Amino acid sequence: METLKSLIPEHLLQTVKSSSSSVDDLLSSSSSLLRFLLGLPQFHQAVSELADPDLGCCGKSQESSLDLKRLGNLCFRSRSFDDALRFYSKALRVAPLHSIDGDKSLLASLFLNRANALHNLGLLDESLRDCHRALRIDPYYAKAWYRRGKLNTLLGNYRDAFHDMTVSMSLESSPVGKKQLQSELLAIPDYQNKQTSEDTRSFAAVDLPNVQSEVKLRCVSTKEKGRGMSSNSSMVSECDIGQASVIHVEEPFSVVISKSFQETHCHFCLNELPADAVPCPSCSIPVYCSESCQIKSGGIQSTNKMDRNQIFQNLPDDIVEHIKDVTSAVRYYSETESVQEHQHECRGANWPAVLPSDAVLAGRVIMKLINQGETAMDLSNLQEKLDLSHSYSKMSPESKLELHLLSIVLIWCLNKSCCPDLSVCEASVTQTIILLSQIKVNSMAIVRMKSSGDSFKCIPAGNVSAKEPIQSLEQIRVGQALYKIGSLFNHSCKPNIHLYFLSRGLVMRTTEFVPLGCPLELSYGPEVGKWDCKDRIRFLEEEYFFHCRCRGCSQMNISDLVINGYCCVNTSCTGVVLDSSVAACESEKLNHFLAAPKSVDHHFQVSEKVYAGVSEVASSLLTKPSGSLHIEADRCLKCGSRCEVENSHVEVNKAWNHLRRVEDLMNSGRANVSVLSDCLRSIAVLRTSLHMYNKDIADAEDKVAQACYLAGDMKGAREHCEASMKILKRLYGDEHVVIGNEMVKLASIQLASGDSSGAWETTKRLSQIFSKYYGSHAETLFSYFSCLKLEAAKAVNLSS
């Protein structure tokens, strides 16, 4: 992109950068740039490398697959089963469906080799699924039938084990081999007396909940707020809605996985990949958690038509039926509704792997509408089909140029690699520019909560010898999606709805009582308690192009005053001192706050709690007359004392630099007893300089808690974790989901230190908070949750 930009003449750059969102203006600028690029040899060279499948590196390669298989075999023979698994999985991604000579033995042998590695790692269900896959490719694969029989025996699936061994024996040609299999058949327990059902799928589907029947919503017009800025719409309640009510569920119109999670998460449902991940049959990029997700995404599943007149003709009917059941992929098709969002990218070209996620998502939207017959080949009606707001006219000149270039490249790549009827013209480019600007404003990040370890492991009560990190939660962005109805919900920095994702599905719940006529609002970014007001406003202006006037940004609140505040020089004073940038923002808010009527509707009433909180740290603000006033920086907002914020800022930076170095030592496993002393000295500096509710102190307390935990100081770990929670409760409130996340850390510390009753009480409180935000899905979304509750309950029972 940068090379192409450098070749565009200045007058054309200015034309593009100054283009408005009107269709005529965009048609003119896109037409001029398109004509220029089509006459540029460097453009054709660049897009050929992206769009020509013959030049792509995303296709299949038998040679690469064989090389990786050999490396896997070497690792397996040396009993390095984790490495063998890794190489076999890589080989499967690049292995062609058919070998050069036309057979499928390479693919089948790779699945069986991986099954052997999985078996040796104790992953029996995953190994069984890979045997199943090998047999669907090659029904006459005797070793796969044998391995499947051994696994089914270990898993207690004795009927299947007997049938598998019988098939393997029928395929065995040597007398010695048949004799060994016969003895193994006799060793299988009586399956008439004991058997279990077999499930060869990776994950059970998670059904989206139903919207509660009493919930009624309607779309109303709004001005200058959130995604409604262009469409002039937002969602409000048509009835009183109780806390924790499900108000909306929706499957995405289109979704794409984040590039940084392509190796760890399913490219369709976005759940974590199992060890036996399924590759796309036609290109080397996507991997899926199951055949079901693979087929839904548009992949091609191989099926076999067995010649029943050959090897299996003399077998009993029940064995033949068993063979048909195992080797058929029909059930995956019959149970699966194909979305086909990946199918157009499945030809080995480079562009889906190289272009940014926004462009890949735009390509999926375009191809979906084309395949459904809903848009013309010049995309002239694309905008009306989506009916989503956009803010192209407010974007920076550089962003406009980026969208023009990206749109031309995307349309060209779609035309050359998968859709030759798609017009590469100013109309299609213009509509794609608008689509990309719609995606920027309306797409949602699909997030997962990840625990601090690779997988959550509860430490039994009183056991601190493992030196595992304190369990904590991290929000990770695994994908990006368009939800057409979900995009109508506007923003608030103090939202009254919480959204989460079940696989790809969007679920929205209320987090407080919502009265009739009240707007239902979610947070597009950081809420009150995470960033201060000025940073939130700047973020929303840069990302969504509106100036936030939500209740969190127009009403006074203690969080915005203290989150980055400094302490008063008077050690007995609880007042806060602001720097100049925060003071200016809070001055504007204060004027608005004091001038506003105090008895407007229920949702915006100024509560006594607001006054009490602000009074604790800034009582002088509540006595100010309404009108134009300015909060003075570097002066305590409670007692008026002058403070040197700049000097405090320097000391705070030094302390944080030291804490970061200590954190690096802990992460690298080189922490020692002196590390804890260094942490304590650094946090003492922060407490001396920053206000007692400053979020930096909460973050530092978390790090010190981790250092104490690793040093075996459970008492210190608990005290610092509780100190962090105390600050966060002032910033977010007692029942915010952030407090629930902190309780995970506290409960794990209490369990490890043998405080069973404390862990039980913390876990009960955690359950209440998570139920408010996630309802019955909390244990589905967080694998550690049921484990934590079980360990806490077990510890209480043992101690009583």
PDB file of N, CA, C and O in Angstrom, residues 146-193:
ATOM      1  N   TYR A 146      -7.794 -50.722  13.573  1.00  0.00           N
ATOM      2  CA  TYR A 146      -7.190 -51.315  14.769  1.00  0.00           C
ATOM      3  C   TYR A 146      -7.019 -50.264  15.864  1.00  0.00           C
ATOM      4  O   TYR A 146      -7.385 -50.492  17.027  1.00  0.00           O
ATOM      5  N   ARG A 147      -6.460 -49.099  15.503  1.00  0.00           N
ATOM      6  CA  ARG A 147      -6.248 -48.039  16.495  1.00  0.00           C
ATOM      7  C   ARG A 147      -7.583 -47.581  17.077  1.00  0.00           C
ATOM      8  O   ARG A 147      -7.710 -47.345  18.285  1.00  0.00           O
ATOM      9  N   ARG A 148      -8.591 -47.499  16.234  1.00  0.00           N
ATOM     10  CA  ARG A 148      -9.919 -47.091  16.699  1.00  0.00           C
ATOM     11  C   ARG A 148     -10.483 -48.110  17.691  1.00  0.00           C
ATOM     12  O   ARG A 148     -11.101 -47.754  18.702  1.00  0.00           O
ATOM     13  N   GLY A 149     -10.252 -49.407  17.394  1.00  0.00           N
ATOM     14  CA  GLY A 149     -10.709 -50.452  18.299  1.00  0.00           C
ATOM     15  C   GLY A 149     -10.042 -50.366  19.655  1.00  0.00           C
ATOM     16  O   GLY A 149     -10.694 -50.534  20.705  1.00  0.00           O
ATOM     17  N   LYS A 150      -8.721 -50.097  19.669  1.00  0.00           N
ATOM     18  CA  LYS A 150      -7.999 -49.972  20.941  1.00  0.00           C
ATOM     19  C   LYS A 150      -8.533 -48.786  21.758  1.00  0.00           C
ATOM     20  O   LYS A 150      -8.719 -48.882  22.975  1.00  0.00           O
ATOM     21  N   LEU A 151      -8.769 -47.675  21.074  1.00  0.00           N
ATOM     22  CA  LEU A 151      -9.269 -46.485  21.769  1.00  0.00           C
ATOM     23  C   LEU A 151     -10.671 -46.701  22.321  1.00  0.00           C
ATOM     24  O   LEU A 151     -10.972 -46.316  23.457  1.00  0.00           O
ATOM     25  N   ASN A 152     -11.530 -47.325  21.532  1.00  0.00           N
ATOM     26  CA  ASN A 152     -12.889 -47.566  22.001  1.00  0.00           C
ATOM     27  C   ASN A 152     -12.903 -48.518  23.195  1.00  0.00           C
ATOM     28  O   ASN A 152     -13.746 -48.402  24.085  1.00  0.00           O
ATOM     29  N   THR A 153     -11.952 -49.454  23.233  1.00  0.00           N
ATOM     30  CA  THR A 153     -11.837 -50.341  24.390  1.00  0.00           C
ATOM     31  C   THR A 153     -11.477 -49.533  25.634  1.00  0.00           C
ATOM     32  O   THR A 153     -12.078 -49.694  26.707  1.00  0.00           O
ATOM     33  N   LEU A 154     -10.487 -48.649  25.499  1.00  0.00           N
ATOM     34  CA  LEU A 154     -10.071 -47.829  26.636  1.00  0.00           C
ATOM     35  C   LEU A 154     -11.181 -46.901  27.106  1.00  0.00           C
ATOM     36  O   LEU A 154     -11.305 -46.602  28.300  1.00  0.00           O
ATOM     37  N   LEU A 155     -12.005 -46.431  26.168  1.00  0.00           N
ATOM     38  CA  LEU A 155     -13.083 -45.486  26.496  1.00  0.00           C
ATOM     39  C   LEU A 155     -14.361 -46.193  26.953  1.00  0.00           C
ATOM     40  O   LEU A 155     -15.331 -45.533  27.327  1.00  0.00           O
ATOM     41  N   GLY A 156     -14.363 -47.532  26.912  1.00  0.00           N
ATOM     42  CA  GLY A 156     -15.543 -48.267  27.348  1.00  0.00           C
ATOM     43  C   GLY A 156     -16.609 -48.419  26.290  1.00  0.00           C
ATOM     44  O   GLY A 156     -17.716 -48.851  26.590  1.00  0.00           O
ATOM     45  N   ASN A 157     -16.286 -48.079  25.041  1.00  0.00           N
ATOM     46  CA  ASN A 157     -17.232 -48.248  23.927  1.00  0.00           C
ATOM     47  C   ASN A 157     -17.042 -49.654  23.343  1.00  0.00           C
ATOM     48  O   ASN A 157     -16.517 -49.829  22.240  1.00  0.00           O
ATOM     49  N   TYR A 158     -17.472 -50.683  24.108  1.00  0.00           N
ATOM     50  CA  TYR A 158     -17.072 -52.056  23.783  1.00  0.00           C
ATOM     51  C   TYR A 158     -17.733 -52.596  22.521  1.00  0.00           C
ATOM     52  O   TYR A 158     -17.126 -53.367  21.777  1.00  0.00           O
ATOM     53  N   ARG A 159     -18.964 -52.199  22.252  1.00  0.00           N
ATOM     54  CA  ARG A 159     -19.606 -52.660  21.016  1.00  0.00           C
ATOM     55  C   ARG A 159     -18.833 -52.142  19.799  1.00  0.00           C
ATOM     56  O   ARG A 159     -18.516 -52.906  18.883  1.00  0.00           O
ATOM     57  N   ASP A 160     -18.526 -50.841  19.812  1.00  0.00           N
ATOM     58  CA  ASP A 160     -17.754 -50.279  18.696  1.00  0.00           C
ATOM     59  C   ASP A 160     -16.369 -50.905  18.613  1.00  0.00           C
ATOM     60  O   ASP A 160     -15.842 -51.140  17.523  1.00  0.00           O
ATOM     61  N   ALA A 161     -15.747 -51.145  19.768  1.00  0.00           N
ATOM     62  CA  ALA A 161     -14.413 -51.744  19.780  1.00  0.00           C
ATOM     63  C   ALA A 161     -14.448 -53.122  19.121  1.00  0.00           C
ATOM     64  O   ALA A 161     -13.558 -53.460  18.310  1.00  0.00           O
ATOM     65  N   PHE A 162     -15.437 -53.939  19.453  1.00  0.00           N
ATOM     66  CA  PHE A 162     -15.569 -55.273  18.864  1.00  0.00           C
ATOM     67  C   PHE A 162     -15.739 -55.178  17.352  1.00  0.00           C
ATOM     68  O   PHE A 162     -15.099 -55.911  16.576  1.00  0.00           O
ATOM     69  N   HIS A 163     -16.600 -54.246  16.912  1.00  0.00           N
ATOM     70  CA  HIS A 163     -16.821 -54.079  15.474  1.00  0.00           C
ATOM     71  C   HIS A 163     -15.556 -53.590  14.778  1.00  0.00           C
ATOM     72  O   HIS A 163     -15.214 -54.062  13.679  1.00  0.00           O
ATOM     73  N   ASP A 164     -14.853 -52.635  15.388  1.00  0.00           N
ATOM     74  CA  ASP A 164     -13.621 -52.097  14.785  1.00  0.00           C
ATOM     75  C   ASP A 164     -12.584 -53.197  14.601  1.00  0.00           C
ATOM     76  O   ASP A 164     -11.949 -53.309  13.539  1.00  0.00           O
ATOM     77  N   MET A 165     -12.367 -54.016  15.645  1.00  0.00           N
ATOM     78  CA  MET A 165     -11.367 -55.082  15.574  1.00  0.00           C
ATOM     79  C   MET A 165     -11.766 -56.140  14.544  1.00  0.00           C
ATOM     80  O   MET A 165     -10.919 -56.698  13.835  1.00  0.00           O
ATOM     81  N   THR A 166     -13.069 -56.391  14.432  1.00  0.00           N
ATOM     82  CA  THR A 166     -13.541 -57.352  13.439  1.00  0.00           C
ATOM     83  C   THR A 166     -13.231 -56.871  12.027  1.00  0.00           C
ATOM     84  O   THR A 166     -12.768 -57.639  11.168  1.00  0.00           O
ATOM     85  N   VAL A 167     -13.461 -55.571  11.764  1.00  0.00           N
ATOM     86  CA  VAL A 167     -13.155 -55.014  10.437  1.00  0.00           C
ATOM     87  C   VAL A 167     -11.654 -55.074  10.188  1.00  0.00           C
ATOM     88  O   VAL A 167     -11.194 -55.454   9.097  1.00  0.00           O
ATOM     89  N   SER A 168     -10.855 -54.709  11.203  1.00  0.00           N
ATOM     90  CA  SER A 168      -9.402 -54.736  11.051  1.00  0.00           C
ATOM     91  C   SER A 168      -8.927 -56.137  10.717  1.00  0.00           C
ATOM     92  O   SER A 168      -8.046 -56.333   9.861  1.00  0.00           O
ATOM     93  N   MET A 169      -9.505 -57.136  11.371  1.00  0.00           N
ATOM     94  CA  MET A 169      -9.090 -58.517  11.122  1.00  0.00           C
ATOM     95  C   MET A 169      -9.466 -58.953   9.709  1.00  0.00           C
ATOM     96  O   MET A 169      -8.731 -59.697   9.053  1.00  0.00           O
ATOM     97  N   SER A 170     -10.612 -58.472   9.207  1.00  0.00           N
ATOM     98  CA  SER A 170     -11.016 -58.847   7.845  1.00  0.00           C
ATOM     99  C   SER A 170     -10.083 -58.253   6.795  1.00  0.00           C
ATOM    100  O   SER A 170      -9.982 -58.774   5.676  1.00  0.00           O
ATOM    101  N   LEU A 171      -9.407 -57.144   7.148  1.00  0.00           N
ATOM    102  CA  LEU A 171      -8.483 -56.498   6.211  1.00  0.00           C
ATOM    103  C   LEU A 171      -7.059 -57.021   6.349  1.00  0.00           C
ATOM    104  O   LEU A 171      -6.208 -56.737   5.503  1.00  0.00           O
ATOM    105  N   GLU A 172      -6.791 -57.752   7.438  1.00  0.00           N
ATOM    106  CA  GLU A 172      -5.441 -58.260   7.695  1.00  0.00           C
ATOM    107  C   GLU A 172      -5.170 -59.472   6.811  1.00  0.00           C
ATOM    108  O   GLU A 172      -5.971 -60.418   6.756  1.00  0.00           O
ATOM    109  N   SER A 173      -4.028 -59.457   6.119  1.00  0.00           N
ATOM    110  CA  SER A 173      -3.717 -60.540   5.183  1.00  0.00           C
ATOM    111  C   SER A 173      -2.830 -61.622   5.790  1.00  0.00           C
ATOM    112  O   SER A 173      -2.888 -62.781   5.384  1.00  0.00           O
ATOM    113  N   SER A 174      -2.010 -61.286   6.788  1.00  0.00           N
ATOM    114  CA  SER A 174      -1.061 -62.279   7.320  1.00  0.00           C
ATOM    115  C   SER A 174      -1.723 -63.129   8.405  1.00  0.00           C
ATOM    116  O   SER A 174      -2.479 -62.612   9.231  1.00  0.00           O
ATOM    117  N   PRO A 175      -1.443 -64.440   8.433  1.00  0.00           N
ATOM    118  CA  PRO A 175      -2.002 -65.326   9.480  1.00  0.00           C
ATOM    119  C   PRO A 175      -1.594 -64.900  10.885  1.00  0.00           C
ATOM    120  O   PRO A 175      -2.396 -64.974  11.816  1.00  0.00           O
ATOM    121  N   VAL A 176      -0.341 -64.437  11.051  1.00  0.00           N
ATOM    122  CA  VAL A 176       0.132 -64.012  12.364  1.00  0.00           C
ATOM    123  C   VAL A 176      -0.666 -62.804  12.849  1.00  0.00           C
ATOM    124  O   VAL A 176      -1.081 -62.732  14.019  1.00  0.00           O
ATOM    125  N   GLY A 177      -0.882 -61.877  11.936  1.00  0.00           N
ATOM    126  CA  GLY A 177      -1.644 -60.681  12.283  1.00  0.00           C
ATOM    127  C   GLY A 177      -3.073 -61.019  12.655  1.00  0.00           C
ATOM    128  O   GLY A 177      -3.630 -60.475  13.617  1.00  0.00           O
ATOM    129  N   LYS A 178      -3.697 -61.944  11.882  1.00  0.00           N
ATOM    130  CA  LYS A 178      -5.074 -62.327  12.180  1.00  0.00           C
ATOM    131  C   LYS A 178      -5.173 -63.000  13.542  1.00  0.00           C
ATOM    132  O   LYS A 178      -6.118 -62.770  14.305  1.00  0.00           O
ATOM    133  N   LYS A 179      -4.142 -63.810  13.884  1.00  0.00           N
ATOM    134  CA  LYS A 179      -4.156 -64.506  15.165  1.00  0.00           C
ATOM    135  C   LYS A 179      -4.065 -63.510  16.330  1.00  0.00           C
ATOM    136  O   LYS A 179      -4.760 -63.643  17.341  1.00  0.00           O
ATOM    137  N   GLN A 180      -3.208 -62.468  16.165  1.00  0.00           N
ATOM    138  CA  GLN A 180      -3.063 -61.457  17.217  1.00  0.00           C
ATOM    139  C   GLN A 180      -4.371 -60.694  17.398  1.00  0.00           C
ATOM    140  O   GLN A 180      -4.810 -60.431  18.520  1.00  0.00           O
ATOM    141  N   LEU A 181      -4.993 -60.335  16.265  1.00  0.00           N
ATOM    142  CA  LEU A 181      -6.258 -59.589  16.342  1.00  0.00           C
ATOM    143  C   LEU A 181      -7.361 -60.442  16.962  1.00  0.00           C
ATOM    144  O   LEU A 181      -8.212 -59.926  17.692  1.00  0.00           O
ATOM    145  N   GLN A 182      -7.332 -61.728  16.683  1.00  0.00           N
ATOM    146  CA  GLN A 182      -8.332 -62.619  17.259  1.00  0.00           C
ATOM    147  C   GLN A 182      -8.227 -62.648  18.783  1.00  0.00           C
ATOM    148  O   GLN A 182      -9.234 -62.592  19.498  1.00  0.00           O
ATOM    149  N   SER A 183      -6.970 -62.666  19.294  1.00  0.00           N
ATOM    150  CA  SER A 183      -6.783 -62.664  20.744  1.00  0.00           C
ATOM    151  C   SER A 183      -7.223 -61.334  21.359  1.00  0.00           C
ATOM    152  O   SER A 183      -7.763 -61.299  22.471  1.00  0.00           O
ATOM    153  N   GLU A 184      -7.007 -60.256  20.628  1.00  0.00           N
ATOM    154  CA  GLU A 184      -7.436 -58.940  21.148  1.00  0.00           C
ATOM    155  C   GLU A 184      -8.957 -58.824  21.131  1.00  0.00           C
ATOM    156  O   GLU A 184      -9.555 -58.183  22.005  1.00  0.00           O
ATOM    157  N   LEU A 185      -9.583 -59.452  20.140  1.00  0.00           N
ATOM    158  CA  LEU A 185     -11.045 -59.458  20.097  1.00  0.00           C
ATOM    159  C   LEU A 185     -11.615 -60.172  21.320  1.00  0.00           C
ATOM    160  O   LEU A 185     -12.571 -59.707  21.944  1.00  0.00           O
ATOM    161  N   LEU A 186     -11.007 -61.301  21.675  1.00  0.00           N
ATOM    162  CA  LEU A 186     -11.495 -62.076  22.812  1.00  0.00           C
ATOM    163  C   LEU A 186     -11.286 -61.341  24.131  1.00  0.00           C
ATOM    164  O   LEU A 186     -11.994 -61.599  25.115  1.00  0.00           O
ATOM    165  N   ALA A 187     -10.307 -60.396  24.136  1.00  0.00           N
ATOM    166  CA  ALA A 187     -10.010 -59.659  25.378  1.00  0.00           C
ATOM    167  C   ALA A 187     -10.960 -58.494  25.616  1.00  0.00           C
ATOM    168  O   ALA A 187     -10.976 -57.912  26.705  1.00  0.00           O
ATOM    169  N   ILE A 188     -11.763 -58.145  24.613  1.00  0.00           N
ATOM    170  CA  ILE A 188     -12.705 -57.033  24.782  1.00  0.00           C
ATOM    171  C   ILE A 188     -13.832 -57.474  25.706  1.00  0.00           C
ATOM    172  O   ILE A 188     -14.432 -58.529  25.513  1.00  0.00           O
ATOM    173  N   PRO A 189     -14.154 -56.704  26.751  1.00  0.00           N
ATOM    174  CA  PRO A 189     -15.232 -57.076  27.676  1.00  0.00           C
ATOM    175  C   PRO A 189     -16.561 -57.246  26.950  1.00  0.00           C
ATOM    176  O   PRO A 189     -16.763 -56.761  25.828  1.00  0.00           O
ATOM    177  N   ASP A 190     -17.465 -57.940  27.612  1.00  0.00           N
ATOM    178  CA  ASP A 190     -18.781 -58.223  27.055  1.00  0.00           C
ATOM    179  C   ASP A 190     -19.548 -56.918  26.844  1.00  0.00           C
ATOM    180  O   ASP A 190     -20.012 -56.287  27.786  1.00  0.00           O
ATOM    181  N   TYR A 191     -19.683 -56.490  25.594  1.00  0.00           N
ATOM    182  CA  TYR A 191     -20.313 -55.199  25.336  1.00  0.00           C
ATOM    183  C   TYR A 191     -21.822 -55.235  25.552  1.00  0.00           C
ATOM    184  O   TYR A 191     -22.483 -54.213  25.583  1.00  0.00           O
ATOM    185  N   GLN A 192     -22.373 -56.426  25.703  1.00  0.00           N
ATOM    186  CA  GLN A 192     -23.804 -56.479  26.017  1.00  0.00           C
ATOM    187  C   GLN A 192     -24.068 -55.956  27.431  1.00  0.00           C
ATOM    188  O   GLN A 192     -25.145 -55.456  27.728  1.00  0.00           O
ATOM    189  N   ASN A 193     -23.055 -56.098  28.292  1.00  0.00           N
ATOM    190  CA  ASN A 193     -23.245 -55.706  29.683  1.00  0.00           C
ATOM    191  C   ASN A 193     -22.793 -54.285  29.978  1.00  0.00           C
ATOM    192  O   ASN A 193     -23.200 -53.676  30.941  1.00  0.00           O
TER     193      ASN A 193
END
